[in-house]
């Protein structure tokens, strides 16, 4: 997988990204666990590039090779750092992908800066802070992907997101924890432990121009 490591000056400190591909931007954000970094997406970056997009897999502020302030920023400040990256790269819009807490940040961006959001890819997203009424305000193409055996955030939350966000498409990936070498929590990271299934879904969404959305109650298993 070809790519480059880039650093961006933000109001929260230096932000590191692994950048792969050319084309419209897909900005990927990891979860809250201290061990998380851009590499949670390492099996998906080439698929994004092959779909004609430029992937930015971030180390959020406080993680990986990014700066580590004493007070790790919460979602709103992380979102501002992402917007600083976009300004430096002259990106008017991006598709935002987030797993777990990264999904919180993606949703925050969609609700507070909707003109900057071309689409959402929500993977086992931590969305409990957002009411159905708030989610109903989202108007961009939205893909919701969930591990059916997620023991961290049950798939019922994915179904809630797909019902609440107009036009959202839900894809449920079964048996993630049965993948070779998968840990008990693997269902929370289907893009890592079932990358073939995940990448096929992802490329279909991106090649549809950000996602040809289906009925928002659609629940497809792969």
PDB file of C-alpha atoms in Angstrom:
ATOM      1  CA  UNK A   1       0.000   0.000   0.000  1.00  0.00           C
ATOM      2  CA  UNK A   2       1.568   3.268  -1.139  1.00  0.00           C
ATOM      3  CA  UNK A   3       0.994   6.404   0.854  1.00  0.00           C
ATOM      4  CA  UNK A   4       2.668   9.179   2.766  1.00  0.00           C
ATOM      5  CA  UNK A   5       2.753  10.466   6.313  1.00  0.00           C
ATOM      6  CA  UNK A   6       1.646  14.094   6.561  1.00  0.00           C
ATOM      7  CA  UNK A   7       1.491  16.525   9.464  1.00  0.00           C
ATOM      8  CA  UNK A   8      -0.881  19.485   9.720  1.00  0.00           C
ATOM      9  CA  UNK A   9      -0.715  22.460  12.088  1.00  0.00           C
ATOM     10  CA  UNK A  10      -3.989  22.850  13.981  1.00  0.00           C
ATOM     11  CA  UNK A  11      -5.158  24.931  16.911  1.00  0.00           C
ATOM     12  CA  UNK A  12      -4.842  21.771  19.047  1.00  0.00           C
ATOM     13  CA  UNK A  13      -1.313  20.888  17.879  1.00  0.00           C
ATOM     14  CA  UNK A  14       0.218  18.844  15.079  1.00  0.00           C
ATOM     15  CA  UNK A  15      -2.181  16.382  13.490  1.00  0.00           C
ATOM     16  CA  UNK A  16      -0.762  13.319  11.727  1.00  0.00           C
ATOM     17  CA  UNK A  17      -2.453  11.575   8.819  1.00  0.00           C
ATOM     18  CA  UNK A  18      -1.588   8.649   6.600  1.00  0.00           C
ATOM     19  CA  UNK A  19      -2.592   9.794   3.107  1.00  0.00           C
ATOM     20  CA  UNK A  20      -3.303   7.375   0.255  1.00  0.00           C
ATOM     21  CA  UNK A  21      -4.787   7.912  -3.202  1.00  0.00           C
ATOM     22  CA  UNK A  22      -5.979  10.827  -5.317  1.00  0.00           C
ATOM     23  CA  UNK A  23      -9.407  12.390  -5.711  1.00  0.00           C
ATOM     24  CA  UNK A  24     -12.137  13.673  -3.399  1.00  0.00           C
ATOM     25  CA  UNK A  25     -11.258  13.405   0.280  1.00  0.00           C
ATOM     26  CA  UNK A  26     -12.317  10.678   2.691  1.00  0.00           C
ATOM     27  CA  UNK A  27     -11.249  11.570   6.246  1.00  0.00           C
ATOM     28  CA  UNK A  28     -11.127   8.606   8.627  1.00  0.00           C
ATOM     29  CA  UNK A  29     -11.228   8.827  12.422  1.00  0.00           C
ATOM     30  CA  UNK A  30     -10.533   6.126  14.994  1.00  0.00           C
ATOM     31  CA  UNK A  31     -12.026   5.368  18.393  1.00  0.00           C
ATOM     32  CA  UNK A  32     -11.351   6.486  21.959  1.00  0.00           C
ATOM     33  CA  UNK A  33      -9.138   3.648  23.238  1.00  0.00           C
ATOM     34  CA  UNK A  34      -5.589   4.910  23.951  1.00  0.00           C
ATOM     35  CA  UNK A  35      -4.073   2.267  21.645  1.00  0.00           C
ATOM     36  CA  UNK A  36      -6.058   3.478  18.624  1.00  0.00           C
ATOM     37  CA  UNK A  37      -4.426   5.320  15.733  1.00  0.00           C
ATOM     38  CA  UNK A  38      -4.674   5.574  11.933  1.00  0.00           C
ATOM     39  CA  UNK A  39      -3.788   1.901  11.558  1.00  0.00           C
ATOM     40  CA  UNK A  40      -7.296   0.753  12.500  1.00  0.00           C
ATOM     41  CA  UNK A  41      -8.055   1.664   8.851  1.00  0.00           C
ATOM     42  CA  UNK A  42      -4.908   0.173   7.274  1.00  0.00           C
ATOM     43  CA  UNK A  43      -6.828  -2.612   5.491  1.00  0.00           C
ATOM     44  CA  UNK A  44      -9.254  -0.130   3.908  1.00  0.00           C
ATOM     45  CA  UNK A  45      -7.065   2.639   2.493  1.00  0.00           C
ATOM     46  CA  UNK A  46      -6.205   0.934  -0.778  1.00  0.00           C
ATOM     47  CA  UNK A  47      -9.882   0.173  -1.394  1.00  0.00           C
ATOM     48  CA  UNK A  48     -10.679   3.869  -0.973  1.00  0.00           C
ATOM     49  CA  UNK A  49      -7.913   4.808  -3.410  1.00  0.00           C
ATOM     50  CA  UNK A  50      -9.158   2.240  -5.928  1.00  0.00           C
ATOM     51  CA  UNK A  51     -12.612   3.835  -5.734  1.00  0.00           C
ATOM     52  CA  UNK A  52     -11.077   7.135  -6.884  1.00  0.00           C
ATOM     53  CA  UNK A  53     -10.737   8.917  -3.551  1.00  0.00           C
ATOM     54  CA  UNK A  54      -7.915  10.303  -1.410  1.00  0.00           C
ATOM     55  CA  UNK A  55      -7.932   8.833   2.085  1.00  0.00           C
ATOM     56  CA  UNK A  56      -6.706  10.716   5.138  1.00  0.00           C
ATOM     57  CA  UNK A  57      -6.466   8.247   8.034  1.00  0.00           C
ATOM     58  CA  UNK A  58      -5.931  10.384  11.117  1.00  0.00           C
ATOM     59  CA  UNK A  59      -4.140  10.033  14.384  1.00  0.00           C
ATOM     60  CA  UNK A  60      -6.532  12.220  16.350  1.00  0.00           C
ATOM     61  CA  UNK A  61      -4.981  14.776  18.695  1.00  0.00           C
ATOM     62  CA  UNK A  62      -3.596  12.888  21.695  1.00  0.00           C
ATOM     63  CA  UNK A  63      -3.004   9.679  19.721  1.00  0.00           C
ATOM     64  CA  UNK A  64      -0.319   8.037  17.625  1.00  0.00           C
ATOM     65  CA  UNK A  65       2.146  10.445  16.017  1.00  0.00           C
ATOM     66  CA  UNK A  66      -0.050  13.513  16.602  1.00  0.00           C
ATOM     67  CA  UNK A  67       0.691  15.929  19.419  1.00  0.00           C
ATOM     68  CA  UNK A  68      -0.365  14.808  22.888  1.00  0.00           C
ATOM     69  CA  UNK A  69      -1.622  17.718  24.996  1.00  0.00           C
ATOM     70  CA  UNK A  70      -2.153  17.170  28.701  1.00  0.00           C
ATOM     71  CA  UNK A  71      -5.910  17.492  28.194  1.00  0.00           C
ATOM     72  CA  UNK A  72      -6.924  15.266  25.299  1.00  0.00           C
ATOM     73  CA  UNK A  73      -9.555  17.175  23.286  1.00  0.00           C
ATOM     74  CA  UNK A  74     -13.124  15.954  23.234  1.00  0.00           C
ATOM     75  CA  UNK A  75     -15.163  15.623  20.031  1.00  0.00           C
ATOM     76  CA  UNK A  76     -15.841  19.350  19.359  1.00  0.00           C
ATOM     77  CA  UNK A  77     -12.147  20.281  19.571  1.00  0.00           C
ATOM     78  CA  UNK A  78     -11.106  17.250  17.546  1.00  0.00           C
ATOM     79  CA  UNK A  79     -13.593  18.388  14.901  1.00  0.00           C
ATOM     80  CA  UNK A  80     -11.990  21.838  14.814  1.00  0.00           C
ATOM     81  CA  UNK A  81      -8.576  20.244  14.260  1.00  0.00           C
ATOM     82  CA  UNK A  82     -10.034  18.295  11.337  1.00  0.00           C
ATOM     83  CA  UNK A  83     -11.440  21.519   9.869  1.00  0.00           C
ATOM     84  CA  UNK A  84      -7.974  23.084  10.193  1.00  0.00           C
ATOM     85  CA  UNK A  85      -6.589  20.210   8.103  1.00  0.00           C
ATOM     86  CA  UNK A  86      -9.275  20.821   5.495  1.00  0.00           C
ATOM     87  CA  UNK A  87      -8.368  24.505   5.253  1.00  0.00           C
ATOM     88  CA  UNK A  88      -4.695  23.681   4.722  1.00  0.00           C
ATOM     89  CA  UNK A  89      -5.559  21.165   2.015  1.00  0.00           C
ATOM     90  CA  UNK A  90      -8.109  23.538   0.429  1.00  0.00           C
ATOM     91  CA  UNK A  91     -10.846  20.936   0.870  1.00  0.00           C
ATOM     92  CA  UNK A  92     -14.315  22.383   0.553  1.00  0.00           C
ATOM     93  CA  UNK A  93     -15.913  19.052   1.479  1.00  0.00           C
ATOM     94  CA  UNK A  94     -15.006  15.550   2.565  1.00  0.00           C
ATOM     95  CA  UNK A  95     -16.653  12.239   3.235  1.00  0.00           C
ATOM     96  CA  UNK A  96     -16.142  11.571   6.943  1.00  0.00           C
ATOM     97  CA  UNK A  97     -15.668   8.050   8.228  1.00  0.00           C
ATOM     98  CA  UNK A  98     -15.597   7.242  11.915  1.00  0.00           C
ATOM     99  CA  UNK A  99     -15.507   4.089  13.986  1.00  0.00           C
ATOM    100  CA  UNK A 100     -16.834   4.215  17.562  1.00  0.00           C
ATOM    101  CA  UNK A 101     -15.824   7.639  18.998  1.00  0.00           C
ATOM    102  CA  UNK A 102     -14.655   8.639  15.533  1.00  0.00           C
ATOM    103  CA  UNK A 103     -18.300   8.317  14.541  1.00  0.00           C
ATOM    104  CA  UNK A 104     -19.184  10.801  17.288  1.00  0.00           C
ATOM    105  CA  UNK A 105     -16.818  13.324  15.703  1.00  0.00           C
ATOM    106  CA  UNK A 106     -18.171  12.632  12.212  1.00  0.00           C
ATOM    107  CA  UNK A 107     -21.745  13.183  13.391  1.00  0.00           C
ATOM    108  CA  UNK A 108     -20.748  16.354  15.224  1.00  0.00           C
ATOM    109  CA  UNK A 109     -19.254  17.694  11.978  1.00  0.00           C
ATOM    110  CA  UNK A 110     -22.372  16.750  10.010  1.00  0.00           C
ATOM    111  CA  UNK A 111     -24.600  18.618  12.457  1.00  0.00           C
ATOM    112  CA  UNK A 112     -22.439  21.714  13.006  1.00  0.00           C
ATOM    113  CA  UNK A 113     -20.789  22.185   9.578  1.00  0.00           C
ATOM    114  CA  UNK A 114     -23.098  20.392   7.130  1.00  0.00           C
ATOM    115  CA  UNK A 115     -21.750  22.281   4.103  1.00  0.00           C
ATOM    116  CA  UNK A 116     -18.352  20.628   4.658  1.00  0.00           C
ATOM    117  CA  UNK A 117     -19.718  17.075   4.773  1.00  0.00           C
ATOM    118  CA  UNK A 118     -20.173  15.252   1.457  1.00  0.00           C
ATOM    119  CA  UNK A 119     -21.095  11.978   3.133  1.00  0.00           C
ATOM    120  CA  UNK A 120     -20.847   9.885   6.295  1.00  0.00           C
ATOM    121  CA  UNK A 121     -19.467   6.401   6.896  1.00  0.00           C
ATOM    122  CA  UNK A 122     -20.475   5.406  10.430  1.00  0.00           C
ATOM    123  CA  UNK A 123     -18.873   2.181  11.665  1.00  0.00           C
ATOM    124  CA  UNK A 124     -20.193   0.891  15.004  1.00  0.00           C
ATOM    125  CA  UNK A 125     -20.497   4.559  15.910  1.00  0.00           C
ATOM    126  CA  UNK A 126     -20.827   5.919  19.437  1.00  0.00           C
ATOM    127  CA  UNK A 127     -23.919   8.033  18.794  1.00  0.00           C
ATOM    128  CA  UNK A 128     -25.729   7.911  22.124  1.00  0.00           C
ATOM    129  CA  UNK A 129     -25.283  11.650  22.696  1.00  0.00           C
ATOM    130  CA  UNK A 130     -27.375  12.438  19.603  1.00  0.00           C
ATOM    131  CA  UNK A 131     -31.162  12.320  19.741  1.00  0.00           C
ATOM    132  CA  UNK A 132     -33.281  11.018  16.886  1.00  0.00           C
ATOM    133  CA  UNK A 133     -34.449  14.590  16.282  1.00  0.00           C
ATOM    134  CA  UNK A 134     -30.855  15.762  15.865  1.00  0.00           C
ATOM    135  CA  UNK A 135     -29.991  12.863  13.571  1.00  0.00           C
ATOM    136  CA  UNK A 136     -33.034  13.652  11.429  1.00  0.00           C
ATOM    137  CA  UNK A 137     -31.376  16.955  10.467  1.00  0.00           C
ATOM    138  CA  UNK A 138     -28.598  15.161   8.566  1.00  0.00           C
ATOM    139  CA  UNK A 139     -29.073  15.385   4.812  1.00  0.00           C
ATOM    140  CA  UNK A 140     -25.860  13.946   3.338  1.00  0.00           C
ATOM    141  CA  UNK A 141     -25.547  10.397   1.950  1.00  0.00           C
ATOM    142  CA  UNK A 142     -24.917   8.130   4.934  1.00  0.00           C
ATOM    143  CA  UNK A 143     -23.614   4.577   5.183  1.00  0.00           C
ATOM    144  CA  UNK A 144     -23.968   2.783   8.523  1.00  0.00           C
ATOM    145  CA  UNK A 145     -21.887  -0.399   8.915  1.00  0.00           C
ATOM    146  CA  UNK A 146     -22.083  -2.605  12.007  1.00  0.00           C
ATOM    147  CA  UNK A 147     -20.593  -5.831  13.221  1.00  0.00           C
ATOM    148  CA  UNK A 148     -23.560  -8.022  14.100  1.00  0.00           C
ATOM    149  CA  UNK A 149     -21.635  -9.422  17.061  1.00  0.00           C
ATOM    150  CA  UNK A 150     -20.423  -6.065  18.411  1.00  0.00           C
ATOM    151  CA  UNK A 151     -20.251  -6.496  22.189  1.00  0.00           C
ATOM    152  CA  UNK A 152     -19.311  -2.838  22.792  1.00  0.00           C
ATOM    153  CA  UNK A 153     -22.183  -1.039  21.025  1.00  0.00           C
ATOM    154  CA  UNK A 154     -24.963  -3.465  20.023  1.00  0.00           C
ATOM    155  CA  UNK A 155     -26.277  -3.535  16.473  1.00  0.00           C
ATOM    156  CA  UNK A 156     -29.578  -2.112  17.736  1.00  0.00           C
ATOM    157  CA  UNK A 157     -27.827   1.261  17.850  1.00  0.00           C
ATOM    158  CA  UNK A 158     -26.909   0.913  14.191  1.00  0.00           C
ATOM    159  CA  UNK A 159     -30.539   0.255  13.366  1.00  0.00           C
ATOM    160  CA  UNK A 160     -31.531   3.367  15.341  1.00  0.00           C
ATOM    161  CA  UNK A 161     -29.082   5.467  13.330  1.00  0.00           C
ATOM    162  CA  UNK A 162     -30.344   4.081  10.034  1.00  0.00           C
ATOM    163  CA  UNK A 163     -33.946   4.821  10.999  1.00  0.00           C
ATOM    164  CA  UNK A 164     -33.216   8.318  12.278  1.00  0.00           C
ATOM    165  CA  UNK A 165     -30.941   9.628   9.495  1.00  0.00           C
ATOM    166  CA  UNK A 166     -32.979  10.269   6.342  1.00  0.00           C
ATOM    167  CA  UNK A 167     -32.004   7.929   3.514  1.00  0.00           C
ATOM    168  CA  UNK A 168     -29.272   6.157   5.496  1.00  0.00           C
ATOM    169  CA  UNK A 169     -28.236   2.682   4.414  1.00  0.00           C
ATOM    170  CA  UNK A 170     -27.412   0.010   7.008  1.00  0.00           C
ATOM    171  CA  UNK A 171     -25.079  -2.912   6.303  1.00  0.00           C
ATOM    172  CA  UNK A 172     -24.612  -5.565   8.994  1.00  0.00           C
ATOM    173  CA  UNK A 173     -21.523  -7.796   8.821  1.00  0.00           C
ATOM    174  CA  UNK A 174     -21.993 -11.123  10.651  1.00  0.00           C
ATOM    175  CA  UNK A 175     -19.478 -13.354  12.418  1.00  0.00           C
ATOM    176  CA  UNK A 176     -16.713 -10.772  12.769  1.00  0.00           C
ATOM    177  CA  UNK A 177     -15.461 -12.434  15.958  1.00  0.00           C
ATOM    178  CA  UNK A 178     -15.051 -15.698  14.027  1.00  0.00           C
ATOM    179  CA  UNK A 179     -12.407 -14.213  11.730  1.00  0.00           C
ATOM    180  CA  UNK A 180      -8.954 -15.819  12.157  1.00  0.00           C
ATOM    181  CA  UNK A 181      -7.158 -14.304  15.131  1.00  0.00           C
ATOM    182  CA  UNK A 182     -10.047 -12.000  16.009  1.00  0.00           C
ATOM    183  CA  UNK A 183     -10.287 -10.891  19.671  1.00  0.00           C
ATOM    184  CA  UNK A 184     -13.609 -11.045  21.566  1.00  0.00           C
ATOM    185  CA  UNK A 185     -14.301  -7.365  20.810  1.00  0.00           C
ATOM    186  CA  UNK A 186     -13.668  -7.705  17.051  1.00  0.00           C
ATOM    187  CA  UNK A 187     -17.325  -7.089  16.212  1.00  0.00           C
ATOM    188  CA  UNK A 188     -16.713  -3.443  17.122  1.00  0.00           C
ATOM    189  CA  UNK A 189     -14.130  -3.129  14.305  1.00  0.00           C
ATOM    190  CA  UNK A 190     -15.531  -4.957  11.265  1.00  0.00           C
ATOM    191  CA  UNK A 191     -13.328  -2.923   8.909  1.00  0.00           C
ATOM    192  CA  UNK A 192     -10.248  -4.499  10.540  1.00  0.00           C
ATOM    193  CA  UNK A 193     -11.351  -8.091  10.982  1.00  0.00           C
ATOM    194  CA  UNK A 194     -13.659  -8.540   7.963  1.00  0.00           C
ATOM    195  CA  UNK A 195     -11.962  -6.148   5.525  1.00  0.00           C
ATOM    196  CA  UNK A 196     -13.066  -7.934   2.345  1.00  0.00           C
ATOM    197  CA  UNK A 197     -16.744  -7.628   3.220  1.00  0.00           C
ATOM    198  CA  UNK A 198     -16.310  -4.110   4.549  1.00  0.00           C
ATOM    199  CA  UNK A 199     -14.343  -2.875   1.537  1.00  0.00           C
ATOM    200  CA  UNK A 200     -16.932  -4.192  -0.910  1.00  0.00           C
ATOM    201  CA  UNK A 201     -19.626  -2.216   0.943  1.00  0.00           C
ATOM    202  CA  UNK A 202     -17.402   0.851   1.186  1.00  0.00           C
ATOM    203  CA  UNK A 203     -16.491   0.888  -2.502  1.00  0.00           C
ATOM    204  CA  UNK A 204     -20.121   0.498  -3.506  1.00  0.00           C
ATOM    205  CA  UNK A 205     -21.003   3.546  -1.427  1.00  0.00           C
ATOM    206  CA  UNK A 206     -18.137   5.673  -2.733  1.00  0.00           C
ATOM    207  CA  UNK A 207     -18.572   4.673  -6.360  1.00  0.00           C
ATOM    208  CA  UNK A 208     -22.190   5.716  -6.065  1.00  0.00           C
ATOM    209  CA  UNK A 209     -20.966   9.275  -5.585  1.00  0.00           C
ATOM    210  CA  UNK A 210     -21.100   9.177  -1.795  1.00  0.00           C
ATOM    211  CA  UNK A 211     -23.748   6.518  -1.682  1.00  0.00           C
ATOM    212  CA  UNK A 212     -26.857   5.739  -3.639  1.00  0.00           C
ATOM    213  CA  UNK A 213     -29.030   5.559  -0.562  1.00  0.00           C
ATOM    214  CA  UNK A 214     -31.696   2.940  -0.069  1.00  0.00           C
ATOM    215  CA  UNK A 215     -34.739   3.041   2.181  1.00  0.00           C
ATOM    216  CA  UNK A 216     -33.569   4.293   5.523  1.00  0.00           C
ATOM    217  CA  UNK A 217     -34.869   1.167   7.226  1.00  0.00           C
ATOM    218  CA  UNK A 218     -32.767  -1.076   4.982  1.00  0.00           C
ATOM    219  CA  UNK A 219     -30.841  -3.707   6.940  1.00  0.00           C
ATOM    220  CA  UNK A 220     -28.614  -5.805   4.687  1.00  0.00           C
ATOM    221  CA  UNK A 221     -26.394  -8.623   5.895  1.00  0.00           C
ATOM    222  CA  UNK A 222     -23.302  -9.586   3.923  1.00  0.00           C
TER     223      UNK A 222
END
